């Protein structure tokens, strides 16, 4: 079974950087996507970035485009979300997600079957 374990959350000042990692295991195919969702108190869950395991294609939400970078570390079976120029509105619980997709065009309309436990990110102003 697919298992996702997030790490790297914490407190960062506005304008700073933070690196989230998702250790992934249990895939039975080489074609899957891993991504990140976040949910702030009182707000809807938001899909912010995802990456293909096979060719590295990425997709970003407009809210993080140009600031966040998602990447694969295949040797470590880890996906990294590099958060740069953090803003207070980035404060949320961040969840690693995964599923067996050949392509993803819109994270909002994609149903992800596998979720990590979440990690808190707090950006202070």
Short mmCIF file of C-alpha atoms in Angstrom, two decimals:
data_model
loop_
_atom_site.label_atom_id
_atom_site.label_comp_id
_atom_site.label_asym_id
_atom_site.label_seq_id
_atom_site.Cartn_x
_atom_site.Cartn_y
_atom_site.Cartn_z
CA UNK A 1 0.00 0.00 0.00
CA UNK A 2 1.12 3.53 -0.75
CA UNK A 3 2.51 5.31 2.28
CA UNK A 4 3.30 9.02 2.47
CA UNK A 5 5.14 10.67 5.34
CA UNK A 6 5.61 14.43 5.44
CA UNK A 7 8.34 16.29 7.27
CA UNK A 8 9.81 19.76 7.40
CA UNK A 9 6.94 21.90 8.58
CA UNK A 10 7.41 24.63 11.14
CA UNK A 11 7.54 28.37 11.66
CA UNK A 12 9.05 30.78 9.17
CA UNK A 13 9.01 34.55 8.86
CA UNK A 14 7.36 36.23 5.92
CA UNK A 15 9.79 36.37 3.02
CA UNK A 16 11.67 33.33 4.28
CA UNK A 17 11.97 29.81 2.94
CA UNK A 18 10.91 26.39 4.13
CA UNK A 19 11.41 22.94 2.68
CA UNK A 20 8.81 20.20 2.98
CA UNK A 21 9.59 16.59 2.19
CA UNK A 22 7.32 13.66 1.42
CA UNK A 23 8.80 10.19 1.75
CA UNK A 24 6.78 7.91 -0.51
CA UNK A 25 6.69 4.13 -0.67
CA UNK A 26 4.52 1.23 -1.75
CA UNK A 27 3.84 2.12 -5.37
CA UNK A 28 3.10 -0.80 -7.66
CA UNK A 29 3.55 1.13 -10.89
CA UNK A 30 6.14 3.61 -12.16
CA UNK A 31 3.43 6.00 -13.39
CA UNK A 32 2.00 8.12 -10.63
CA UNK A 33 1.80 11.68 -9.41
CA UNK A 34 2.75 13.07 -6.04
CA UNK A 35 1.48 16.45 -4.94
CA UNK A 36 0.74 18.82 -2.11
CA UNK A 37 -2.52 20.14 -0.79
CA UNK A 38 -2.96 22.62 2.01
CA UNK A 39 -5.81 23.64 4.25
CA UNK A 40 -6.00 26.74 6.39
CA UNK A 41 -8.54 27.12 9.22
CA UNK A 42 -11.94 28.01 7.83
CA UNK A 43 -10.81 27.64 4.23
CA UNK A 44 -11.27 25.02 1.57
CA UNK A 45 -8.54 22.55 0.85
CA UNK A 46 -6.29 23.74 -1.97
CA UNK A 47 -4.14 21.70 -4.32
CA UNK A 48 -0.94 23.69 -4.84
CA UNK A 49 1.58 21.56 -6.72
CA UNK A 50 2.12 18.11 -8.16
CA UNK A 51 4.76 16.25 -10.14
CA UNK A 52 4.84 13.22 -12.40
CA UNK A 53 7.04 10.31 -11.35
CA UNK A 54 7.71 9.31 -14.96
CA UNK A 55 8.68 12.52 -16.70
CA UNK A 56 8.79 15.20 -14.01
CA UNK A 57 5.95 17.28 -15.41
CA UNK A 58 4.75 19.76 -12.82
CA UNK A 59 1.58 21.69 -12.16
CA UNK A 60 1.21 24.66 -9.80
CA UNK A 61 -1.67 26.65 -8.42
CA UNK A 62 -1.57 30.35 -9.26
CA UNK A 63 -1.26 31.15 -5.56
CA UNK A 64 2.21 29.58 -5.35
CA UNK A 65 3.49 29.77 -8.93
CA UNK A 66 6.88 31.44 -9.06
CA UNK A 67 7.46 30.98 -5.31
CA UNK A 68 7.18 27.24 -4.66
CA UNK A 69 9.10 24.50 -6.45
CA UNK A 70 8.20 20.81 -6.40
CA UNK A 71 10.85 18.27 -7.31
CA UNK A 72 11.60 14.55 -7.26
CA UNK A 73 14.51 12.98 -5.46
CA UNK A 74 14.10 9.55 -6.99
CA UNK A 75 17.16 8.14 -5.27
CA UNK A 76 15.51 8.82 -1.92
CA UNK A 77 11.90 8.18 -3.06
CA UNK A 78 11.13 11.66 -1.81
CA UNK A 79 9.28 14.63 -3.21
CA UNK A 80 10.36 18.05 -2.01
CA UNK A 81 8.31 21.24 -1.89
CA UNK A 82 10.62 24.23 -1.66
CA UNK A 83 8.67 27.19 -0.34
CA UNK A 84 10.28 30.55 -1.10
CA UNK A 85 9.16 34.09 -0.35
CA UNK A 86 6.67 32.72 2.16
CA UNK A 87 3.57 34.79 2.92
CA UNK A 88 1.27 34.75 5.96
CA UNK A 89 -1.48 33.41 3.72
CA UNK A 90 0.65 30.30 3.16
CA UNK A 91 -0.09 29.31 6.77
CA UNK A 92 -1.88 25.96 6.67
CA UNK A 93 -1.59 22.25 7.24
CA UNK A 94 0.20 20.80 4.24
CA UNK A 95 -0.64 17.31 3.03
CA UNK A 96 1.30 15.11 0.65
CA UNK A 97 -0.95 13.24 -1.80
CA UNK A 98 -0.43 10.60 -4.47
CA UNK A 99 -2.27 8.49 -7.00
CA UNK A 100 -1.78 6.54 -10.20
CA UNK A 101 -2.36 9.17 -12.87
CA UNK A 102 -0.83 9.40 -16.33
CA UNK A 103 -1.50 13.14 -16.36
CA UNK A 104 -3.04 15.84 -14.18
CA UNK A 105 -4.50 19.00 -15.67
CA UNK A 106 -6.30 20.44 -12.65
CA UNK A 107 -5.68 19.41 -9.05
CA UNK A 108 -9.06 20.83 -8.01
CA UNK A 109 -10.96 18.24 -10.06
CA UNK A 110 -8.68 15.29 -9.42
CA UNK A 111 -9.50 12.77 -6.71
CA UNK A 112 -6.40 11.66 -4.84
CA UNK A 113 -6.61 8.33 -3.04
CA UNK A 114 -3.49 8.51 -0.90
CA UNK A 115 -2.83 11.15 1.75
CA UNK A 116 -0.17 11.77 4.33
CA UNK A 117 -0.89 12.83 7.90
CA UNK A 118 -0.12 16.50 7.30
CA UNK A 119 2.44 18.95 8.62
CA UNK A 120 1.81 22.45 9.97
CA UNK A 121 3.38 25.45 8.29
CA UNK A 122 3.08 28.84 9.98
CA UNK A 123 4.30 32.03 8.35
CA UNK A 124 4.62 34.98 10.72
CA UNK A 125 4.26 38.54 9.49
#
